[in-house]
CSV table of C-alpha atoms in Angstrom, one decimal:
chain,number,residue,atom,x,y,z
A,1,UNK,CA,25.9,0.0,-1.3
A,2,UNK,CA,28.9,1.9,-2.1
A,3,UNK,CA,29.6,4.0,-5.1
A,4,UNK,CA,33.0,5.0,-3.8
A,5,UNK,CA,34.9,1.8,-4.2
A,6,UNK,CA,34.0,0.9,-7.7
A,7,UNK,CA,36.6,1.9,-10.2
A,8,UNK,CA,36.5,1.8,-14.0
A,9,UNK,CA,34.8,3.8,-16.8
A,10,UNK,CA,36.2,5.6,-19.7
A,11,UNK,CA,36.6,9.3,-19.5
A,12,UNK,CA,34.1,11.5,-17.8
A,13,UNK,CA,31.0,12.1,-19.9
A,14,UNK,CA,31.6,9.3,-22.3
A,15,UNK,CA,28.4,7.8,-23.7
A,16,UNK,CA,27.0,4.4,-22.8
A,17,UNK,CA,28.1,2.8,-26.1
A,18,UNK,CA,31.6,4.1,-25.7
A,19,UNK,CA,31.8,2.5,-22.3
A,20,UNK,CA,30.1,-0.8,-23.3
A,21,UNK,CA,33.2,-2.6,-24.6
A,22,UNK,CA,34.9,-1.9,-21.3
A,23,UNK,CA,32.0,-3.5,-19.5
A,24,UNK,CA,32.4,-6.9,-21.2
A,25,UNK,CA,35.0,-8.4,-18.8
A,26,UNK,CA,32.8,-7.7,-15.8
A,27,UNK,CA,29.7,-8.9,-17.6
A,28,UNK,CA,31.6,-12.1,-18.6
A,29,UNK,CA,32.4,-12.7,-14.9
A,30,UNK,CA,28.8,-12.2,-13.9
A,31,UNK,CA,27.6,-14.6,-16.6
A,32,UNK,CA,30.2,-17.2,-15.8
A,33,UNK,CA,29.2,-17.0,-12.1
A,34,UNK,CA,25.6,-17.6,-12.9
A,35,UNK,CA,26.5,-20.5,-15.3
A,36,UNK,CA,28.6,-22.2,-12.6
A,37,UNK,CA,25.8,-21.7,-10.0
A,38,UNK,CA,23.0,-23.0,-12.2
A,39,UNK,CA,24.9,-25.9,-13.9
A,40,UNK,CA,27.1,-27.2,-11.1
A,41,UNK,CA,26.6,-25.7,-7.6
A,42,UNK,CA,22.8,-25.9,-7.3
A,43,UNK,CA,22.6,-29.4,-8.8
A,44,UNK,CA,25.5,-30.5,-6.5
A,45,UNK,CA,23.7,-29.1,-3.4
A,46,UNK,CA,20.5,-30.9,-4.4
A,47,UNK,CA,22.3,-34.2,-4.7
A,48,UNK,CA,24.4,-34.0,-1.5
A,49,UNK,CA,23.2,-36.0,1.5
A,50,UNK,CA,23.7,-34.3,4.9
A,51,UNK,CA,22.3,-35.5,8.3
A,52,UNK,CA,20.5,-38.3,6.4
A,53,UNK,CA,18.6,-35.9,4.2
A,54,UNK,CA,19.3,-35.7,0.4
A,55,UNK,CA,19.5,-32.1,-0.7
A,56,UNK,CA,19.7,-30.8,3.0
A,57,UNK,CA,21.4,-27.7,1.9
A,58,UNK,CA,18.5,-26.7,-0.2
A,59,UNK,CA,15.6,-28.1,1.8
A,60,UNK,CA,16.7,-26.9,5.2
A,61,UNK,CA,18.9,-23.8,4.5
A,62,UNK,CA,16.7,-22.8,1.6
A,63,UNK,CA,19.8,-21.8,-0.3
A,64,UNK,CA,19.0,-21.5,-4.0
A,65,UNK,CA,20.7,-19.9,-7.0
A,66,UNK,CA,19.4,-16.4,-6.1
A,67,UNK,CA,21.0,-16.3,-2.7
A,68,UNK,CA,24.1,-17.9,-4.1
A,69,UNK,CA,24.3,-15.2,-6.7
A,70,UNK,CA,24.2,-12.5,-4.0
A,71,UNK,CA,26.6,-14.3,-1.7
A,72,UNK,CA,29.2,-14.8,-4.5
A,73,UNK,CA,28.8,-11.2,-5.6
A,74,UNK,CA,29.5,-10.2,-2.0
A,75,UNK,CA,32.5,-12.5,-1.8
A,76,UNK,CA,34.0,-11.1,-5.0
A,77,UNK,CA,34.0,-7.6,-3.6
A,78,UNK,CA,34.7,-8.1,0.1
A,79,UNK,CA,37.0,-11.1,0.1
A,80,UNK,CA,38.5,-11.8,-3.4
A,81,UNK,CA,39.0,-8.1,-4.3
A,82,UNK,CA,39.3,-6.8,-0.7
A,83,UNK,CA,36.7,-4.1,-0.9
A,84,UNK,CA,37.3,-2.7,-4.4
A,85,UNK,CA,36.1,-4.2,-7.7
A,86,UNK,CA,39.1,-3.8,-10.0
A,87,UNK,CA,38.8,-1.2,-12.8
A,88,UNK,CA,38.6,-3.7,-15.7
A,89,UNK,CA,35.6,-5.4,-14.1
A,90,UNK,CA,33.8,-2.5,-12.5
A,91,UNK,CA,31.9,-1.3,-15.6
A,92,UNK,CA,30.4,-4.7,-16.1
A,93,UNK,CA,29.1,-4.7,-12.5
A,94,UNK,CA,27.5,-1.3,-13.2
A,95,UNK,CA,25.1,-3.0,-15.5
A,96,UNK,CA,23.4,-4.9,-12.7
A,97,UNK,CA,20.6,-2.4,-12.2
A,98,UNK,CA,20.0,-2.3,-15.9
A,99,UNK,CA,19.6,-6.1,-15.8
A,100,UNK,CA,17.3,-6.0,-12.7
A,101,UNK,CA,15.1,-3.3,-14.4
A,102,UNK,CA,15.0,-5.4,-17.6
A,103,UNK,CA,13.9,-8.4,-15.6
A,104,UNK,CA,11.1,-6.4,-13.9
A,105,UNK,CA,9.9,-5.2,-17.3
A,106,UNK,CA,9.8,-8.8,-18.6
A,107,UNK,CA,8.0,-9.8,-15.5
A,108,UNK,CA,5.0,-8.0,-16.9
A,109,UNK,CA,4.4,-11.1,-18.9
A,110,UNK,CA,3.2,-12.9,-15.7
A,111,UNK,CA,0.1,-10.7,-15.3
A,112,UNK,CA,-3.1,-9.7,-17.1
A,113,UNK,CA,-4.6,-6.3,-16.8
A,114,UNK,CA,-7.4,-7.8,-14.7
A,115,UNK,CA,-4.9,-9.3,-12.2
A,116,UNK,CA,-3.0,-6.0,-12.0
A,117,UNK,CA,-6.2,-4.1,-11.2
A,118,UNK,CA,-7.2,-6.6,-8.6
A,119,UNK,CA,-3.9,-7.0,-6.9
A,120,UNK,CA,-2.8,-3.4,-7.6
A,121,UNK,CA,-5.8,-2.0,-5.8
A,122,UNK,CA,-4.9,-4.0,-2.7
A,123,UNK,CA,-1.2,-3.1,-3.0
A,124,UNK,CA,-2.1,0.7,-3.3
A,125,UNK,CA,-4.0,0.4,0.0
A,126,UNK,CA,-1.2,-1.4,1.9
A,127,UNK,CA,1.7,0.4,0.3
A,128,UNK,CA,0.1,3.8,0.7
A,129,UNK,CA,-0.7,3.2,4.3
A,130,UNK,CA,2.8,2.0,5.1
A,131,UNK,CA,4.5,4.8,3.2
A,132,UNK,CA,2.5,7.5,5.1
A,133,UNK,CA,3.0,5.7,8.4
A,134,UNK,CA,6.8,5.4,7.8
A,135,UNK,CA,7.2,9.0,6.8
A,136,UNK,CA,5.3,10.3,9.8
A,137,UNK,CA,7.2,8.0,12.2
A,138,UNK,CA,10.6,9.1,10.9
A,139,UNK,CA,9.7,12.8,11.0
A,140,UNK,CA,8.4,12.4,14.5
A,141,UNK,CA,11.5,10.4,15.7
A,142,UNK,CA,13.7,12.9,13.9
A,143,UNK,CA,12.3,15.6,16.1
A,144,UNK,CA,12.4,13.5,19.2
A,145,UNK,CA,16.1,12.6,18.7
A,146,UNK,CA,16.8,16.2,17.4
A,147,UNK,CA,18.3,14.9,14.2
A,148,UNK,CA,19.3,17.3,11.4
A,149,UNK,CA,16.3,18.3,9.3
A,150,UNK,CA,18.0,17.3,6.0
A,151,UNK,CA,19.1,13.9,7.3
A,152,UNK,CA,15.5,13.4,8.7
A,153,UNK,CA,14.0,14.2,5.2
A,154,UNK,CA,16.3,11.8,3.4
A,155,UNK,CA,15.8,9.0,6.0
A,156,UNK,CA,12.0,9.5,5.9
A,157,UNK,CA,11.8,8.6,2.2
A,158,UNK,CA,14.6,6.0,2.4
A,159,UNK,CA,12.6,4.1,5.0
A,160,UNK,CA,9.2,4.6,3.5
A,161,UNK,CA,9.6,3.9,-0.2
A,162,UNK,CA,12.5,2.4,-2.0
A,163,UNK,CA,15.8,2.8,-0.2
A,164,UNK,CA,18.5,4.0,-2.5
A,165,UNK,CA,16.2,5.5,-5.1
A,166,UNK,CA,14.2,7.5,-2.6
A,167,UNK,CA,17.3,8.7,-0.7
A,168,UNK,CA,18.9,10.0,-3.8
A,169,UNK,CA,15.7,11.5,-5.2
A,170,UNK,CA,15.0,13.4,-2.0
A,171,UNK,CA,18.6,14.6,-1.3
A,172,UNK,CA,18.6,17.7,-3.5
A,173,UNK,CA,15.1,18.7,-2.4
A,174,UNK,CA,16.1,18.9,1.2
A,175,UNK,CA,19.6,20.2,0.8
A,176,UNK,CA,21.1,17.0,2.1
A,177,UNK,CA,24.9,16.4,2.1
A,178,UNK,CA,26.5,13.4,0.4
A,179,UNK,CA,27.2,12.0,3.8
A,180,UNK,CA,23.5,12.2,4.8
A,181,UNK,CA,22.7,10.1,1.7
A,182,UNK,CA,25.5,7.7,2.4
A,183,UNK,CA,24.3,7.2,6.0
A,184,UNK,CA,20.7,6.7,4.9
A,185,UNK,CA,21.7,4.2,2.2
A,186,UNK,CA,24.1,2.3,4.5
A,187,UNK,CA,21.3,2.1,7.2
A,188,UNK,CA,18.6,0.8,5.0
A,189,UNK,CA,20.8,-1.6,3.0
A,190,UNK,CA,22.3,-3.0,6.2
A,191,UNK,CA,18.8,-3.7,7.5
A,192,UNK,CA,17.7,-4.9,4.1
A,193,UNK,CA,20.5,-7.4,3.7
A,194,UNK,CA,19.5,-8.9,7.1
A,195,UNK,CA,15.8,-9.2,6.1
A,196,UNK,CA,16.7,-10.5,2.6
A,197,UNK,CA,18.4,-13.5,4.2
A,198,UNK,CA,16.1,-14.2,7.1
A,199,UNK,CA,12.7,-13.6,5.4
A,200,UNK,CA,12.6,-16.9,3.4
A,201,UNK,CA,13.2,-18.8,6.7
A,202,UNK,CA,10.5,-16.9,8.5
A,203,UNK,CA,8.1,-17.4,5.5
A,204,UNK,CA,8.7,-21.1,5.4
A,205,UNK,CA,8.6,-21.5,9.2
A,206,UNK,CA,5.2,-19.7,9.3
A,207,UNK,CA,3.9,-21.7,6.3
A,208,UNK,CA,3.1,-18.5,4.3
A,209,UNK,CA,1.7,-18.9,0.9
A,210,UNK,CA,3.4,-17.2,-2.1
A,211,UNK,CA,0.7,-14.6,-2.0
A,212,UNK,CA,1.1,-13.8,1.7
A,213,UNK,CA,4.9,-13.8,1.5
A,214,UNK,CA,5.0,-11.6,-1.6
A,215,UNK,CA,2.7,-9.1,0.0
A,216,UNK,CA,4.7,-9.1,3.2
A,217,UNK,CA,8.2,-8.6,1.8
A,218,UNK,CA,6.9,-6.2,-0.9
A,219,UNK,CA,5.7,-4.0,2.0
A,220,UNK,CA,8.3,-4.7,4.7
A,221,UNK,CA,11.6,-4.8,2.8
A,222,UNK,CA,13.0,-1.4,1.7
A,223,UNK,CA,15.1,-1.9,-1.4
A,224,UNK,CA,13.8,-3.1,-4.8
A,225,UNK,CA,16.7,-5.5,-5.5
A,226,UNK,CA,16.3,-6.9,-2.0
A,227,UNK,CA,12.6,-7.5,-2.5
A,228,UNK,CA,13.3,-9.3,-5.7
A,229,UNK,CA,16.0,-11.4,-4.0
A,230,UNK,CA,13.9,-12.3,-1.0
A,231,UNK,CA,11.0,-13.3,-3.2
A,232,UNK,CA,13.0,-15.5,-5.4
A,233,UNK,CA,14.9,-17.0,-2.4
A,234,UNK,CA,11.5,-18.1,-1.0
A,235,UNK,CA,10.3,-19.6,-4.3
A,236,UNK,CA,12.6,-19.4,-7.4
A,237,UNK,CA,9.6,-20.0,-9.7
A,238,UNK,CA,8.9,-17.2,-12.1
A,239,UNK,CA,5.2,-17.8,-12.9
A,240,UNK,CA,1.8,-16.2,-12.2
A,241,UNK,CA,1.0,-16.4,-8.5
A,242,UNK,CA,4.6,-17.0,-7.4
A,243,UNK,CA,6.1,-14.9,-4.6
A,244,UNK,CA,8.1,-12.8,-7.0
A,245,UNK,CA,5.0,-12.0,-9.1
A,246,UNK,CA,3.1,-10.7,-6.0
A,247,UNK,CA,6.1,-8.9,-4.4
A,248,UNK,CA,6.9,-7.0,-7.6
A,249,UNK,CA,3.4,-5.6,-7.9
A,250,UNK,CA,3.9,-4.2,-4.4
A,251,UNK,CA,7.3,-3.0,-5.4
A,252,UNK,CA,6.1,-1.3,-8.6
A,253,UNK,CA,3.4,0.5,-6.6
A,254,UNK,CA,6.0,1.7,-4.1
A,255,UNK,CA,8.4,2.9,-6.8
A,256,UNK,CA,5.6,4.8,-8.5
A,257,UNK,CA,5.0,6.7,-5.3
A,258,UNK,CA,8.5,8.2,-5.2
A,259,UNK,CA,7.6,11.6,-6.7
A,260,UNK,CA,4.7,12.0,-4.4
A,261,UNK,CA,6.7,11.1,-1.3
A,262,UNK,CA,9.6,13.4,-2.4
A,263,UNK,CA,7.0,16.2,-2.8
A,264,UNK,CA,5.5,15.6,0.7
A,265,UNK,CA,8.9,15.6,2.4
A,266,UNK,CA,10.0,18.6,0.5
A,267,UNK,CA,6.9,20.5,1.7
A,268,UNK,CA,7.6,19.4,5.2
A,269,UNK,CA,11.3,20.4,5.0
A,270,UNK,CA,10.7,23.9,3.6
A,271,UNK,CA,7.8,24.5,5.9
A,272,UNK,CA,10.4,25.0,8.6
A,273,UNK,CA,12.3,27.5,6.6
A,274,UNK,CA,11.6,31.1,5.7
A,275,UNK,CA,9.6,31.7,2.5
A,276,UNK,CA,12.5,33.6,0.9
A,277,UNK,CA,14.9,30.7,1.3
A,278,UNK,CA,12.2,28.3,0.1
A,279,UNK,CA,11.5,30.2,-3.1
A,280,UNK,CA,14.3,28.9,-5.3
A,281,UNK,CA,14.4,25.4,-4.1
A,282,UNK,CA,10.9,24.0,-4.0
A,283,UNK,CA,9.6,22.1,-6.9
A,284,UNK,CA,6.0,21.5,-7.9
A,285,UNK,CA,4.5,18.0,-7.8
A,286,UNK,CA,4.1,18.2,-11.6
A,287,UNK,CA,7.8,18.9,-12.1
A,288,UNK,CA,8.8,16.1,-9.7
A,289,UNK,CA,6.5,13.7,-11.6
A,290,UNK,CA,8.2,14.6,-14.9
A,291,UNK,CA,11.7,14.4,-13.4
A,292,UNK,CA,11.4,11.4,-11.1
A,293,UNK,CA,8.8,9.1,-12.5
A,294,UNK,CA,10.5,5.7,-13.1
A,295,UNK,CA,10.0,5.3,-16.8
A,296,UNK,CA,10.8,1.5,-16.8
A,297,UNK,CA,7.4,1.0,-15.1
A,298,UNK,CA,5.9,2.0,-18.5
A,299,UNK,CA,7.8,-0.9,-20.1
A,300,UNK,CA,6.4,-3.2,-17.4
A,301,UNK,CA,2.8,-2.0,-18.0
A,302,UNK,CA,3.3,-2.4,-21.8
A,303,UNK,CA,4.3,-6.1,-21.2
A,304,UNK,CA,1.1,-6.6,-19.1
A,305,UNK,CA,-1.1,-5.1,-21.9
A,306,UNK,CA,0.7,-7.2,-24.6
A,307,UNK,CA,0.3,-10.4,-22.5
A,308,UNK,CA,-3.4,-9.6,-21.8
A,309,UNK,CA,-4.0,-9.3,-25.6
A,310,UNK,CA,-2.3,-12.6,-26.1
A,311,UNK,CA,0.7,-11.2,-28.1
A,312,UNK,CA,2.9,-14.0,-26.7
A,313,UNK,CA,0.3,-16.7,-26.7
A,314,UNK,CA,-1.4,-18.2,-23.6
A,315,UNK,CA,0.1,-16.7,-20.4
A,316,UNK,CA,-0.4,-19.8,-18.3
A,317,UNK,CA,-2.6,-18.0,-15.8
A,318,UNK,CA,-4.1,-20.4,-13.2
A,319,UNK,CA,-7.3,-22.1,-14.4
A,320,UNK,CA,-6.4,-21.2,-18.1
A,321,UNK,CA,-4.6,-23.1,-20.8
A,322,UNK,CA,-0.9,-23.8,-20.3
A,323,UNK,CA,1.7,-21.2,-21.1
A,324,UNK,CA,2.9,-20.9,-24.7
A,325,UNK,CA,6.5,-21.7,-25.7
A,326,UNK,CA,7.2,-18.0,-26.0
A,327,UNK,CA,6.0,-17.3,-22.5
A,328,UNK,CA,8.0,-20.3,-21.1
A,329,UNK,CA,11.2,-19.1,-22.7
A,330,UNK,CA,10.6,-15.6,-21.5
A,331,UNK,CA,10.3,-16.9,-17.9
A,332,UNK,CA,13.5,-18.9,-18.4
A,333,UNK,CA,15.3,-15.8,-19.7
A,334,UNK,CA,14.0,-13.8,-16.7
A,335,UNK,CA,15.6,-16.2,-14.2
A,336,UNK,CA,18.9,-15.7,-15.9
A,337,UNK,CA,18.6,-12.0,-16.2
A,338,UNK,CA,17.7,-11.7,-12.5
A,339,UNK,CA,20.6,-14.0,-11.6
A,340,UNK,CA,23.0,-11.7,-13.5
A,341,UNK,CA,21.6,-8.6,-11.9
A,342,UNK,CA,21.8,-10.1,-8.4
A,343,UNK,CA,25.4,-11.1,-8.7
A,344,UNK,CA,26.0,-7.4,-9.5
A,345,UNK,CA,23.8,-6.4,-6.5
A,346,UNK,CA,25.9,-8.6,-4.2
A,347,UNK,CA,29.1,-7.0,-5.5
A,348,UNK,CA,27.7,-3.5,-4.6
A,349,UNK,CA,27.4,-4.6,-0.9
A,350,UNK,CA,30.5,-3.3,0.8
A,351,UNK,CA,30.7,-4.5,4.4
A,352,UNK,CA,33.1,-1.6,5.3
A,353,UNK,CA,30.7,0.9,3.9
A,354,UNK,CA,27.8,-0.5,5.9
A,355,UNK,CA,29.9,0.1,9.0
A,356,UNK,CA,29.4,3.8,8.3
A,357,UNK,CA,25.8,3.5,9.5
A,358,UNK,CA,25.6,4.5,13.0
A,359,UNK,CA,24.4,7.0,15.6
A,360,UNK,CA,20.9,8.5,15.5
A,361,UNK,CA,20.2,7.6,11.8
A,362,UNK,CA,20.9,3.9,12.6
A,363,UNK,CA,18.7,4.1,15.7
A,364,UNK,CA,15.8,5.6,13.8
A,365,UNK,CA,16.4,3.3,10.8
A,366,UNK,CA,16.2,0.2,13.0
A,367,UNK,CA,13.2,1.4,14.9
A,368,UNK,CA,11.2,2.2,11.8
A,369,UNK,CA,12.6,-0.7,9.7
A,370,UNK,CA,11.7,-3.3,12.3
A,371,UNK,CA,8.3,-1.8,13.0
A,372,UNK,CA,7.5,-1.8,9.3
A,373,UNK,CA,8.8,-5.3,8.8
A,374,UNK,CA,6.9,-6.8,11.7
A,375,UNK,CA,3.7,-4.8,11.3
A,376,UNK,CA,3.6,-5.7,7.6
A,377,UNK,CA,3.7,-9.4,8.5
A,378,UNK,CA,1.0,-9.0,11.1
A,379,UNK,CA,-1.3,-7.0,8.7
A,380,UNK,CA,-0.7,-9.6,5.9
A,381,UNK,CA,-1.6,-12.4,8.3
A,382,UNK,CA,-4.7,-10.5,9.4
A,383,UNK,CA,-6.0,-9.8,5.9
A,384,UNK,CA,-5.0,-13.1,4.3
A,385,UNK,CA,-8.6,-14.0,3.5
A,386,UNK,CA,-8.9,-10.7,1.5
A,387,UNK,CA,-5.7,-11.0,-0.5
A,388,UNK,CA,-6.6,-11.7,-4.1
A,389,UNK,CA,-4.8,-14.6,-5.8
A,390,UNK,CA,-3.6,-14.1,-9.4
B,1,UNK,CA,23.8,14.8,-5.6
B,2,UNK,CA,20.9,13.5,-7.5
B,3,UNK,CA,20.6,16.1,-10.2
B,4,UNK,CA,19.9,13.7,-13.0
B,5,UNK,CA,16.4,12.8,-14.1
B,6,UNK,CA,15.0,9.5,-13.2
B,7,UNK,CA,14.2,7.3,-10.3
B,8,UNK,CA,17.5,6.5,-8.7
B,9,UNK,CA,20.5,8.5,-9.8
B,10,UNK,CA,23.5,8.3,-7.5
B,11,UNK,CA,24.2,11.6,-9.0
B,12,UNK,CA,28.0,11.7,-9.0
B,13,UNK,CA,29.2,13.8,-11.9
B,14,UNK,CA,32.3,11.6,-11.8
B,15,UNK,CA,31.8,8.6,-14.0
B,16,UNK,CA,34.1,6.5,-11.8
B,17,UNK,CA,31.8,6.8,-8.9
B,18,UNK,CA,28.4,6.4,-10.6
B,19,UNK,CA,26.6,3.1,-10.2
B,20,UNK,CA,25.4,3.0,-13.7
B,21,UNK,CA,27.0,3.2,-17.2
B,22,UNK,CA,24.2,5.5,-18.2
B,23,UNK,CA,24.1,9.3,-18.0
B,24,UNK,CA,21.4,9.1,-15.3
B,25,UNK,CA,18.6,6.8,-14.2
B,26,UNK,CA,16.1,8.0,-16.7
B,27,UNK,CA,18.6,6.9,-19.4
B,28,UNK,CA,19.0,3.6,-17.6
B,29,UNK,CA,15.2,3.1,-17.5
B,30,UNK,CA,15.1,3.7,-21.3
B,31,UNK,CA,18.0,1.3,-21.7
B,32,UNK,CA,16.1,-1.4,-19.8
B,33,UNK,CA,13.1,-0.9,-22.1
B,34,UNK,CA,15.3,-1.2,-25.2
B,35,UNK,CA,17.0,-4.4,-23.9
B,36,UNK,CA,13.6,-5.9,-23.0
B,37,UNK,CA,12.3,-5.2,-26.5
B,38,UNK,CA,15.4,-6.9,-28.0
B,39,UNK,CA,15.0,-9.9,-25.7
B,40,UNK,CA,11.3,-10.3,-26.5
B,41,UNK,CA,12.0,-10.0,-30.3
B,42,UNK,CA,14.7,-12.7,-30.1
B,43,UNK,CA,12.5,-15.0,-28.0
B,44,UNK,CA,9.6,-14.6,-30.4
B,45,UNK,CA,11.8,-15.4,-33.4
B,46,UNK,CA,13.2,-18.4,-31.7
B,47,UNK,CA,9.8,-19.8,-30.7
B,48,UNK,CA,7.9,-19.1,-34.0
């Protein structure tokens, strides 16, 4: 993901509402892309007969609107605009994370408090274990390969929690340079793009259920947007018990752990420095919680509580009454909001930037990334009888 | 890098290089909450 090749924005320091009109052309392109995919491309793929199979493109390649959104976003940036989104469109694409976060908040309408407690307890166990394992593995490999301590700290959280978010959150605490963060982000996003596209195939080939698949990718894939994309690519349904509903619980648990992991890596980093140097830079866990807690999670939890109290009518949970019209429309809106966000996510994937990943960070990134990805699949298959359906 | 509050600030002080239209990720998180509230309100009104 590159921040360097997006142009646009009104003057430095301008507020959101000042910049919003300038974002409309880019937003219009995103919306138009999604409309074309949903109204024409996806139905066309479903109707085409290839190798004697109707809808071969969807049934065999598992291409759906989610993957098409990402692919088109990537094509815009890397082919059509040759690596740089033009200034008049760039601000619109900068709304993609806002849209993904909005979709995740709305996703709270898929759960009840009881389901969150059941699934969340399991997610905490798995996520917690994998976060600790990844951090320890990266710190150890960092010392084996004699990698710079700041780079090791950034990579440890990038590979253990939430990719971009964790790299950026950790950077100031371990005195990392911008290039350290860029390397870490390029490494985890490069790996993530690969897993985002191959995971649905593996999931279908192994006959994984939505529950198993969601738990696997929620644990094994590093970036929030990519978890979302991989889940919806496996099963585009946005409903209770679908792959995305499971994967996002895992993802939310991981995002919540950011302040704790930043604290742990900061303690490790400064433990190797003199106490005088450390004095001005270390932050307490409380300070990190206040500064780094992802507030949009509160919105997600509020949606869960409102759904549990029936604020939107029947939620359509398995075994219960069918979903109300409000809930059905919310789920339809979510599909579109995610689609918009993922076109933008695709447009942030700069192939040239990914080529910056290399050397020791890439080696460690691949070792830990593949270990985590494969191990998560093995663990999920081993504990499949204990996973709680929602 | 990363001086803003919130979960994922690509903390460039230069607006041109930031990956969000918001001041920082904490502001973006609040923005997402506001947009969600608006969407829910519109959906409720449409399905009453």
